[in-house]
Coordinates of C-alpha atoms in Angstrom, one line a residue:
Chain T
M1 CA 89.0 -32.1 150.0
K2 CA 92.5 -30.0 150.7
K3 CA 92.7 -28.5 147.2
K4 CA 88.8 -27.0 147.7
K5 CA 89.9 -26.0 151.0
R6 CA 92.7 -23.7 149.2
R7 CA 90.5 -22.6 146.7
Y8 CA 87.8 -21.3 149.1
L9 CA 90.4 -19.7 151.0
L10 CA 91.7 -17.7 147.8
G11 CA 88.2 -17.0 146.9
D12 CA 87.6 -15.3 150.5
I13 CA 90.9 -13.2 149.7
I14 CA 90.1 -12.0 146.2
G15 CA 86.7 -11.9 147.3
I16 CA 87.6 -9.3 150.4
C17 CA 90.1 -7.6 148.2
M18 CA 87.7 -6.8 145.2
A19 CA 84.7 -5.1 148.1
F20 CA 87.2 -3.6 149.9
V21 CA 88.5 -1.7 146.8
L22 CA 85.1 -1.3 145.0
F23 CA 82.5 -0.5 148.3
V24 CA 85.1 0.4 151.1
I25 CA 87.1 2.7 149.8
P26 CA 84.4 5.2 148.6
F27 CA 83.1 5.2 152.1
L28 CA 86.3 5.7 153.8
F29 CA 86.8 8.6 151.2
L30 CA 83.9 10.4 152.7
I31 CA 84.7 9.5 156.0
F32 CA 88.5 11.1 156.0
N33 CA 87.5 14.0 153.7
S34 CA 84.7 14.8 155.9
L35 CA 87.2 15.3 158.9
K36 CA 89.8 17.3 157.1
D37 CA 90.3 21.2 157.3
R38 CA 89.0 23.0 153.9
K39 CA 92.0 23.4 152.0
E40 CA 93.2 19.5 152.7
A41 CA 89.7 18.0 151.8
N42 CA 89.5 20.0 148.6
L43 CA 92.7 18.0 147.1
L44 CA 90.3 14.9 147.1
R45 CA 92.6 12.8 148.0
L46 CA 92.2 9.4 149.7
S47 CA 94.6 9.9 153.0
P48 CA 93.8 9.9 156.7
P49 CA 93.5 13.4 157.6
T50 CA 96.9 15.0 159.1
V51 CA 94.6 17.0 162.0
W52 CA 90.8 15.3 162.6
Q53 CA 88.8 18.4 162.2
W54 CA 85.6 17.1 164.4
G55 CA 84.4 20.6 164.2
N56 CA 83.2 20.2 161.1
Y57 CA 80.4 18.3 161.9
R58 CA 79.5 20.9 164.7
E59 CA 79.6 23.7 161.7
V60 CA 77.3 21.7 159.4
L61 CA 74.9 21.1 161.9
A62 CA 74.7 24.7 162.7
A63 CA 74.6 25.9 159.0
G64 CA 72.0 28.0 157.9
N65 CA 70.4 28.6 161.5
G66 CA 70.5 24.6 161.9
I67 CA 68.7 24.0 158.6
I68 CA 69.6 20.6 159.1
F69 CA 67.6 20.1 162.2
T70 CA 64.6 21.4 160.2
A71 CA 65.3 19.1 157.7
F72 CA 65.6 16.0 159.9
K73 CA 62.4 16.9 161.8
N74 CA 60.6 17.1 158.3
S75 CA 61.8 14.0 156.7
I76 CA 61.0 12.1 159.8
L77 CA 57.8 13.4 160.3
I78 CA 57.1 12.6 156.4
S79 CA 58.5 9.2 156.6
A80 CA 56.6 8.4 159.9
G81 CA 53.4 9.4 158.6
A82 CA 53.5 7.7 155.5
V83 CA 54.3 4.6 157.2
A84 CA 51.6 4.8 159.8
L85 CA 49.1 5.3 156.6
L86 CA 50.8 2.5 154.6
I87 CA 50.4 -0.2 157.5
L88 CA 47.0 0.7 158.2
F89 CA 45.5 1.1 154.6
S90 CA 47.5 -1.5 153.0
S91 CA 47.2 -4.4 155.7
M92 CA 43.3 -3.7 155.2
T93 CA 43.7 -3.9 151.6
G94 CA 46.2 -6.6 151.1
Y95 CA 44.1 -8.6 153.8
V96 CA 40.7 -8.2 151.2
L97 CA 42.5 -8.5 148.2
Q98 CA 43.8 -11.8 149.3
R99 CA 40.9 -13.6 151.3
R100 CA 37.9 -12.5 148.9
K101 CA 38.3 -13.4 145.1
D102 CA 35.5 -11.7 142.9
R103 CA 35.4 -9.5 140.2
L104 CA 35.8 -6.3 142.4
T105 CA 39.0 -7.5 144.3
K106 CA 40.6 -8.8 140.8
V107 CA 40.1 -5.3 139.3
V108 CA 41.4 -3.2 142.3
N109 CA 44.2 -5.8 142.3
V110 CA 45.4 -5.3 138.8
V111 CA 45.0 -1.6 139.6
I112 CA 47.3 -1.4 142.5
L113 CA 49.8 -3.8 140.8
M114 CA 49.7 -1.3 137.8
G115 CA 51.4 1.6 140.3
L116 CA 54.6 -0.7 140.6
M117 CA 55.7 0.0 137.0
I118 CA 54.0 3.3 135.9
P119 CA 55.6 6.2 136.6
P120 CA 53.6 8.7 138.5
A121 CA 52.4 11.9 136.7
I122 CA 53.5 14.7 138.6
L123 CA 52.2 18.2 137.4
P124 CA 48.5 16.7 137.4
T125 CA 49.4 15.8 141.2
I126 CA 50.3 18.9 142.0
W127 CA 47.3 20.4 139.9
I128 CA 45.4 17.9 142.5
L129 CA 47.2 19.2 145.8
K130 CA 46.5 22.5 145.2
G131 CA 42.9 22.3 145.0
L132 CA 43.0 20.4 147.8
H133 CA 44.9 22.8 149.6
I134 CA 47.5 20.8 150.7
Y135 CA 50.4 21.4 148.0
K136 CA 53.8 22.2 149.8
T137 CA 52.6 20.8 153.1
L138 CA 53.8 18.1 155.1
A139 CA 50.1 16.6 154.8
G140 CA 50.3 16.7 150.9
I141 CA 53.4 15.2 150.8
I142 CA 52.4 12.6 153.2
L143 CA 50.1 11.4 151.1
V144 CA 51.6 11.2 148.1
E145 CA 54.5 9.3 149.3
T146 CA 51.5 7.0 150.9
A147 CA 50.0 6.4 147.4
L148 CA 53.3 6.0 145.6
Q149 CA 54.5 3.3 147.8
T150 CA 50.7 1.6 148.3
P151 CA 51.7 -1.2 145.6
F152 CA 54.7 -2.4 147.0
S153 CA 53.1 -2.4 150.6
V154 CA 49.9 -3.9 149.7
M155 CA 51.9 -6.4 147.6
L156 CA 54.0 -7.5 150.7
Y157 CA 51.0 -8.0 152.7
R158 CA 48.9 -10.0 150.2
G159 CA 51.7 -12.2 149.9
F160 CA 51.8 -12.2 153.5
I161 CA 48.2 -13.0 154.4
A162 CA 48.4 -16.3 152.1
S163 CA 50.6 -17.9 154.6
V164 CA 47.9 -16.9 157.7
P165 CA 45.6 -19.5 158.2
A166 CA 41.9 -18.7 157.6
E167 CA 40.1 -20.9 160.5
L168 CA 41.6 -18.3 163.0
E169 CA 39.4 -16.2 160.9
E170 CA 36.3 -18.6 161.2
A171 CA 36.9 -19.4 165.0
G172 CA 37.0 -15.5 165.3
V173 CA 33.4 -15.3 163.8
I174 CA 31.8 -18.0 165.8
D175 CA 32.8 -16.4 168.8
G176 CA 31.0 -13.4 167.7
C177 CA 33.3 -10.8 166.3
G178 CA 32.4 -8.5 163.4
P179 CA 34.5 -8.1 160.4
F180 CA 36.4 -4.8 161.8
A181 CA 37.0 -6.3 165.3
L182 CA 38.1 -9.4 163.5
Y183 CA 40.7 -7.7 161.4
R184 CA 42.0 -5.5 164.2
R185 CA 41.9 -8.4 167.0
I186 CA 42.8 -11.2 165.1
V187 CA 44.3 -10.6 162.0
F188 CA 46.4 -7.6 162.5
P189 CA 48.4 -9.1 165.3
L190 CA 49.4 -11.7 163.2
L191 CA 51.0 -9.5 160.3
K192 CA 53.9 -8.4 162.9
P193 CA 56.9 -9.8 160.7
V194 CA 55.4 -8.2 157.6
T195 CA 54.5 -5.4 159.2
A196 CA 58.1 -5.0 160.3
T197 CA 59.3 -5.4 156.8
V198 CA 57.0 -2.7 155.6
I199 CA 58.1 -0.4 158.3
I200 CA 61.9 -0.5 157.4
L201 CA 61.9 -0.7 153.9
N202 CA 58.9 2.6 153.2
S203 CA 61.0 4.5 155.9
V204 CA 64.1 4.0 154.0
S205 CA 62.5 5.1 150.5
V206 CA 60.6 7.8 152.0
F207 CA 63.4 9.3 153.6
N208 CA 65.9 8.8 150.9
D209 CA 63.5 9.8 147.9
F210 CA 64.5 12.8 146.4
M211 CA 62.3 13.5 143.4
N212 CA 59.0 14.5 145.1
P213 CA 59.9 16.6 148.1
L214 CA 61.7 18.5 144.9
Y215 CA 58.2 18.6 143.2
F216 CA 55.9 18.9 146.3
M217 CA 58.0 20.8 149.0
P218 CA 59.5 23.7 147.3
G219 CA 60.6 26.4 149.0
R220 CA 63.7 27.3 151.8
D221 CA 61.7 26.7 154.9
N222 CA 59.5 23.3 154.6
T223 CA 63.1 21.5 153.4
T224 CA 63.8 17.8 153.9
V225 CA 67.3 16.0 154.4
Q226 CA 67.9 15.3 150.2
L227 CA 66.8 18.7 149.6
T228 CA 69.4 20.2 152.4
L229 CA 72.1 17.8 151.0
Y230 CA 71.4 18.5 147.3
N231 CA 71.2 22.6 148.2
F232 CA 74.5 21.8 150.1
M233 CA 76.0 20.8 146.6
G234 CA 75.8 23.9 145.1
Q235 CA 76.7 25.7 148.0
Y236 CA 80.0 24.0 149.7
S237 CA 81.3 23.6 145.8
S238 CA 84.4 24.5 147.4
S239 CA 84.2 23.3 150.7
Y240 CA 84.1 19.3 150.2
H241 CA 85.1 19.0 154.1
L242 CA 81.3 20.1 155.3
L243 CA 79.7 18.8 151.7
F244 CA 80.8 15.4 152.9
A245 CA 80.0 15.7 156.5
D246 CA 76.7 16.1 155.4
V247 CA 76.6 13.1 153.4
M248 CA 77.9 11.3 156.4
L249 CA 75.5 12.8 158.6
I250 CA 72.5 11.1 156.1
T251 CA 74.1 8.1 155.5
L252 CA 74.8 6.8 159.0
P253 CA 71.1 6.9 160.2
M254 CA 71.0 3.8 157.2
L255 CA 74.4 2.5 158.1
L256 CA 72.6 1.8 162.0
L257 CA 69.5 0.7 160.5
F258 CA 71.3 -1.7 158.3
L259 CA 73.4 -3.2 161.1
V260 CA 70.3 -3.7 163.2
F261 CA 67.7 -5.1 160.1
N262 CA 70.2 -6.3 158.1
K263 CA 68.1 -9.8 157.4
K264 CA 64.9 -7.8 157.4
I265 CA 65.5 -5.4 154.6
V266 CA 67.2 -8.0 151.9
D267 CA 64.8 -10.7 152.5
G268 CA 61.8 -8.0 152.4
M269 CA 63.4 -6.7 149.0
V270 CA 63.9 -10.2 147.6
A271 CA 59.7 -10.8 148.6
G272 CA 58.8 -7.6 147.0
A273 CA 60.8 -8.0 143.8
V274 CA 59.9 -11.7 143.0
K275 CA 56.2 -11.5 143.5
G276 CA 56.0 -8.5 141.6
Chain J
M1 CA 28.7 -14.9 157.6
N2 CA 29.2 -14.7 153.8
K3 CA 32.6 -14.0 152.4
K4 CA 31.2 -10.5 150.9
K5 CA 30.1 -9.3 154.3
L6 CA 33.2 -11.2 156.2
Y7 CA 35.8 -9.2 153.9
S8 CA 33.9 -6.1 153.4
A9 CA 34.6 -3.8 150.4
W10 CA 34.9 -1.1 153.0
F11 CA 38.7 -2.4 153.6
L12 CA 40.0 -1.4 150.3
V13 CA 38.1 2.3 150.7
P14 CA 41.3 4.2 152.1
T15 CA 43.5 2.9 149.8
L16 CA 41.5 3.8 147.0
L17 CA 40.7 7.0 147.8
V18 CA 44.9 7.7 148.6
F19 CA 46.1 5.9 145.8
G20 CA 43.0 7.1 143.3
T21 CA 43.3 10.5 144.0
L22 CA 47.0 11.2 144.1
F23 CA 48.1 8.7 141.5
L24 CA 45.0 7.5 139.1
L25 CA 43.2 10.7 138.6
P26 CA 46.7 12.4 138.3
M27 CA 47.5 9.5 135.2
A28 CA 44.0 10.0 134.0
T29 CA 44.3 13.7 133.6
S30 CA 47.9 13.8 132.3
F31 CA 46.5 12.1 128.8
F32 CA 44.1 15.7 129.3
F33 CA 46.8 17.8 130.2
S34 CA 49.7 16.7 127.8
L35 CA 47.3 18.4 124.8
T36 CA 47.4 21.7 126.4
V37 CA 49.2 24.9 127.2
W38 CA 48.8 24.9 130.7
N39 CA 49.8 26.7 134.1
L40 CA 48.1 24.8 136.8
R41 CA 44.9 27.1 136.7
D42 CA 43.7 27.9 133.3
F43 CA 44.6 25.8 129.7
T44 CA 44.2 26.2 126.2
F45 CA 43.7 23.1 123.9
V46 CA 46.6 22.7 121.5
G47 CA 46.4 19.4 120.2
L48 CA 49.4 17.1 119.5
E49 CA 52.0 20.8 119.7
N50 CA 53.6 19.6 122.7
F51 CA 54.1 15.9 121.4
K52 CA 55.4 17.2 118.2
M53 CA 57.7 19.6 120.2
F54 CA 58.7 17.2 122.0
L55 CA 60.0 14.6 119.1
K56 CA 61.5 17.4 117.0
E57 CA 63.2 19.6 119.5
G58 CA 66.6 17.9 119.6
S59 CA 67.1 19.3 123.7
L60 CA 64.1 17.0 123.9
N61 CA 64.3 14.0 121.8
I62 CA 67.8 13.7 123.3
G63 CA 66.0 12.3 126.5
I64 CA 63.9 9.6 125.0
R65 CA 67.4 8.3 123.2
N66 CA 69.3 8.9 126.5
T67 CA 66.6 7.1 128.7
L68 CA 66.5 3.9 126.6
V69 CA 70.4 3.8 126.3
Y70 CA 70.1 4.3 130.3
A71 CA 68.1 1.7 131.0
L72 CA 69.5 -1.1 128.2
C73 CA 73.0 -0.3 129.4
G74 CA 72.2 -0.6 133.5
C75 CA 69.8 -3.8 133.2
S76 CA 72.0 -5.3 131.0
M77 CA 75.2 -4.6 133.0
K78 CA 73.4 -5.5 136.6
L79 CA 71.9 -8.8 135.0
V80 CA 75.2 -10.1 134.0
L81 CA 77.6 -8.8 137.0
A82 CA 75.2 -9.8 139.7
F83 CA 74.8 -13.1 138.6
F84 CA 78.7 -13.5 138.8
I85 CA 78.6 -12.0 141.8
A86 CA 75.9 -14.2 143.1
V87 CA 77.2 -17.7 142.3
F88 CA 80.6 -16.6 144.0
L89 CA 78.7 -15.2 147.2
N90 CA 76.5 -18.4 146.8
S91 CA 79.7 -20.6 146.9
G92 CA 81.9 -22.0 150.1
I93 CA 83.6 -19.2 150.9
R94 CA 83.8 -18.3 154.5
S95 CA 83.2 -14.0 154.1
K96 CA 80.0 -14.6 151.9
H97 CA 77.8 -12.9 154.8
L98 CA 79.9 -10.3 155.3
L99 CA 80.5 -9.7 151.4
R100 CA 77.0 -9.7 150.9
A101 CA 76.1 -7.2 153.2
V102 CA 79.1 -5.0 151.8
V103 CA 77.6 -5.3 148.3
F104 CA 73.9 -4.3 149.6
F105 CA 74.8 -1.8 151.5
P106 CA 75.1 1.3 149.0
N107 CA 71.3 0.2 147.9
L108 CA 70.3 2.1 151.3
V109 CA 72.6 5.2 150.6
S110 CA 70.2 8.2 149.6
T111 CA 71.0 8.7 146.0
V112 CA 71.8 12.1 146.1
A113 CA 74.7 11.3 148.4
V114 CA 75.9 8.8 146.1
G115 CA 76.1 11.1 143.0
I116 CA 78.2 13.8 145.2
T117 CA 80.5 11.2 146.3
F118 CA 80.8 9.6 142.7
K119 CA 81.2 13.4 141.2
A120 CA 83.9 13.7 143.8
L121 CA 85.8 10.4 142.7
M122 CA 85.4 11.5 138.8
H123 CA 86.7 14.9 139.3
P124 CA 88.9 15.4 136.0
S125 CA 92.2 17.1 138.0
K126 CA 92.4 15.9 141.3
G127 CA 89.4 12.7 141.7
L128 CA 90.5 9.4 142.8
F129 CA 89.6 7.7 139.5
N130 CA 91.9 9.6 137.4
R131 CA 94.7 9.5 140.0
V132 CA 94.7 5.6 139.8
L133 CA 94.6 6.1 135.8
E134 CA 97.7 8.4 136.1
L135 CA 99.2 6.0 138.5
M136 CA 99.0 3.5 135.8
G137 CA 100.6 5.4 133.2
L138 CA 97.1 6.2 131.4
A139 CA 95.7 9.4 130.5
R140 CA 93.0 11.3 132.3
V141 CA 89.5 10.8 131.2
D142 CA 86.9 13.4 131.9
W143 CA 84.2 11.2 133.2
L144 CA 81.5 13.6 133.5
G145 CA 82.6 16.3 131.2
N146 CA 82.6 14.2 127.9
P147 CA 79.6 14.4 126.5
D148 CA 79.9 11.0 124.9
L149 CA 81.1 9.4 128.1
A150 CA 79.1 11.3 130.7
L151 CA 75.9 9.0 130.4
F152 CA 77.9 5.8 131.1
S153 CA 80.1 7.2 133.8
V154 CA 76.7 7.8 135.6
V155 CA 75.3 4.5 134.4
G156 CA 78.2 3.0 135.8
T157 CA 77.4 4.5 139.4
D158 CA 74.0 3.5 139.0
V159 CA 75.1 0.0 138.9
W160 CA 77.4 0.4 141.8
K161 CA 74.3 1.4 143.5
G162 CA 72.0 -1.1 142.2
V163 CA 73.9 -4.5 142.0
G164 CA 73.3 -5.4 145.3
V165 CA 69.8 -5.5 144.8
A166 CA 70.0 -7.8 142.1
T167 CA 72.7 -10.0 143.7
V168 CA 70.6 -10.8 146.7
I169 CA 67.2 -11.6 144.4
Y170 CA 69.8 -14.2 142.2
I171 CA 71.1 -15.8 145.3
A172 CA 67.5 -15.8 146.8
G173 CA 66.8 -17.7 143.5
M174 CA 70.2 -19.9 143.6
Q175 CA 69.2 -20.7 147.0
A176 CA 65.9 -22.3 145.8
I177 CA 67.0 -25.0 143.2
D178 CA 67.2 -28.3 144.1
K179 CA 70.8 -29.6 145.6
T180 CA 70.1 -33.1 144.3
Y181 CA 70.6 -31.8 140.7
Y182 CA 74.1 -30.7 141.2
E183 CA 74.8 -34.0 143.1
A184 CA 73.5 -36.0 140.0
A185 CA 75.7 -33.5 137.4
A186 CA 78.9 -34.2 139.9
I187 CA 78.3 -38.2 139.3
D188 CA 77.9 -37.4 135.7
G189 CA 81.2 -35.8 135.7
A190 CA 80.0 -32.2 135.0
T191 CA 82.5 -29.3 134.9
G192 CA 82.3 -26.5 137.6
A193 CA 81.5 -24.5 134.2
Q194 CA 79.2 -27.1 132.6
R195 CA 77.3 -27.0 136.0
L196 CA 77.0 -23.3 136.0
L197 CA 76.0 -23.0 132.1
Y198 CA 73.5 -25.9 132.1
L199 CA 72.0 -26.1 136.0
T200 CA 72.6 -22.5 137.6
L201 CA 71.6 -20.7 134.5
P202 CA 68.3 -22.2 133.4
L203 CA 67.0 -22.9 137.0
C204 CA 67.5 -19.4 138.3
R205 CA 65.4 -17.7 135.3
P206 CA 62.7 -16.6 137.9
A207 CA 65.1 -14.7 139.6
M208 CA 66.9 -13.3 136.0
H209 CA 63.3 -12.2 135.3
S210 CA 62.7 -10.2 138.4
V211 CA 66.5 -8.5 138.2
M212 CA 65.2 -7.6 134.5
I213 CA 61.9 -6.5 135.0
L214 CA 63.1 -4.2 138.1
A215 CA 66.6 -2.5 136.5
F216 CA 64.6 -1.9 133.2
I217 CA 62.2 0.3 135.2
G218 CA 64.2 1.6 137.6
G219 CA 66.4 2.4 134.4
L220 CA 63.5 4.2 132.8
R221 CA 62.3 6.3 135.7
S222 CA 65.4 7.4 136.8
F223 CA 66.2 11.0 138.0
D224 CA 68.2 11.7 141.4
L225 CA 71.4 10.1 140.2
I226 CA 71.6 11.9 137.2
W227 CA 70.6 15.2 138.5
S228 CA 72.9 14.9 141.3
M229 CA 76.0 14.0 139.1
T230 CA 75.4 16.0 136.1
G231 CA 72.0 18.0 136.0
G232 CA 71.5 16.3 132.3
G233 CA 75.0 18.4 131.3
P234 CA 77.2 18.4 129.6
G235 CA 74.5 20.6 127.3
F236 CA 72.1 17.8 127.1
A237 CA 74.0 14.9 127.1
T238 CA 72.9 13.1 130.0
D239 CA 69.3 14.4 129.9
V240 CA 66.7 11.7 130.6
L241 CA 63.0 11.9 130.2
A242 CA 62.8 12.6 134.2
S243 CA 65.1 15.4 134.1
V244 CA 63.6 16.7 130.7
I245 CA 60.3 16.8 132.6
Y246 CA 62.1 18.7 135.4
K247 CA 63.5 21.4 133.5
Q248 CA 60.4 22.2 131.6
Y249 CA 58.5 22.2 134.9
A250 CA 61.2 24.4 136.3
E251 CA 61.1 26.6 133.1
G252 CA 57.0 27.0 133.5
F253 CA 56.3 24.8 130.2
Y254 CA 53.6 22.5 132.1
G255 CA 52.2 21.0 129.0
L256 CA 55.3 20.2 127.9
S257 CA 56.4 18.6 131.1
T258 CA 53.1 16.7 131.4
A259 CA 53.5 15.6 127.7
G260 CA 57.4 13.9 128.7
N261 CA 55.4 12.4 131.6
V262 CA 53.2 10.6 129.1
I263 CA 55.7 9.8 126.6
M264 CA 57.3 7.9 129.7
L265 CA 54.4 6.1 130.3
G266 CA 54.0 5.1 126.8
L267 CA 57.4 3.6 126.9
I268 CA 57.1 1.8 130.1
M269 CA 53.6 0.4 128.5
L270 CA 55.4 0.0 125.1
L271 CA 58.7 -2.2 126.2
A272 CA 58.2 -3.0 130.1
F273 CA 54.5 -4.5 129.8
P274 CA 55.3 -6.9 126.7
L275 CA 58.6 -7.6 128.5
Q276 CA 57.1 -8.4 131.6
K277 CA 54.3 -10.7 129.5
F278 CA 57.0 -12.6 127.5
L279 CA 59.1 -13.4 130.7
L280 CA 55.8 -14.8 132.1
S281 CA 55.1 -16.8 129.4
R282 CA 58.3 -18.2 129.3
E283 CA 58.4 -19.1 133.0
A284 CA 54.9 -20.8 132.6
D285 CA 56.8 -23.5 130.1

């Protein structure tokens, strides 16, 4: 027994050292260099700053007439909009796909699950957005993100609803609920745990999405967080302190989210992967 | 009330409307537009010209090759590394919860941010990677500038970012294994290595399949990391299908870009669907 304990202790030490070198150092590197002055940061060393330059962050926030604020506002609006639609639409879809098994739901199920694997066709999407006059608008990209995250969200809802007893619905029917009242008053409130997962996972992936804004929101004024970050890379190629400060500004919200919702995020991702 | 009325098809309409117009319809029309020269308004039908060009032109077809290399390397590295990390983090060590969180976190960081950070770490003259190599008395490596190496440097970064998800999937699979198997094996005097090889490995096969499919498809579709680290360069050495599609779009060759999209779809249908089917059939046994 003693021998086993010592082996675990050794495992702890090795594990922590490895994790520190592989996963903590890159972040330390970012933090330290985002707080150095320009000359020191451009050496790209892993030492703490000689003078801590908190002003870097102010400078990044002020850059380009505060374009970061616009970017954050847009990214938050897009994430919130897409998530709201996903909760509403995907929960309804997952509910009916789980409860009703006939030819129609089978076909819909297969078609939606296909979306987990198949890459979206980008230019025809632009063509359709243009036809609907919503290309380069927030509404357009919210709908695109909604469409792309639909398969994953429907799957999560469908999987969860399988564990909700259908007897509650029968009771609701006896008490005189119509299909929509039944869903709104009885089923949807029971889905809170999976709705929380849907909110967290989809906000993260929409907020972090780079490719879709690149195609569907080009142009300087209606930018998103990931696009400004990418543009900063070109602009600040010789001012690593500002570039890294921007990276930190974008990473911090995710870190906070992870510290609060660690278990929810991990469980949700595992559920999504295993059922897919 | 009968089921059809209670679980009304109207519930499906909003999803089908959005998903249909912005996913299915573009997919369906992409087959047609890939056969045209096109500017989003007028088109001229050109038959298979775009595809011929794609396969013939070296700067385009390298995208297909690189996509396959990227997906295969990334997928197999995640598959193997994550398995051992999961075994380690599923043991009795005390710091396992902390370490799981640390390994998982990069997955939540934006890919562009990861790309920027690793590009700095891989800087040819002053990057941290080369500093460490120099300290050990080894020669510097041009991680992203050497056309033979650049793609693998990006794959390495991809693995760094994505190994955490694979790990937690494995851990979930391992925790679902019945503990009595291990007790029986211990009584029979199986060594640790034997338990790993004959119990853990076969019994976490469903998790392994999920990791494989997820990582492989993710690899075939990847864009963000390559675009932020190398932009497809040096030359076309790290161009994958997704970056070729973007470049052709930026150049105004919309038909060619759409053809790239169709090729990517074809690759996934040709490789990932059969893989999925094969893995599912093995799970059924």
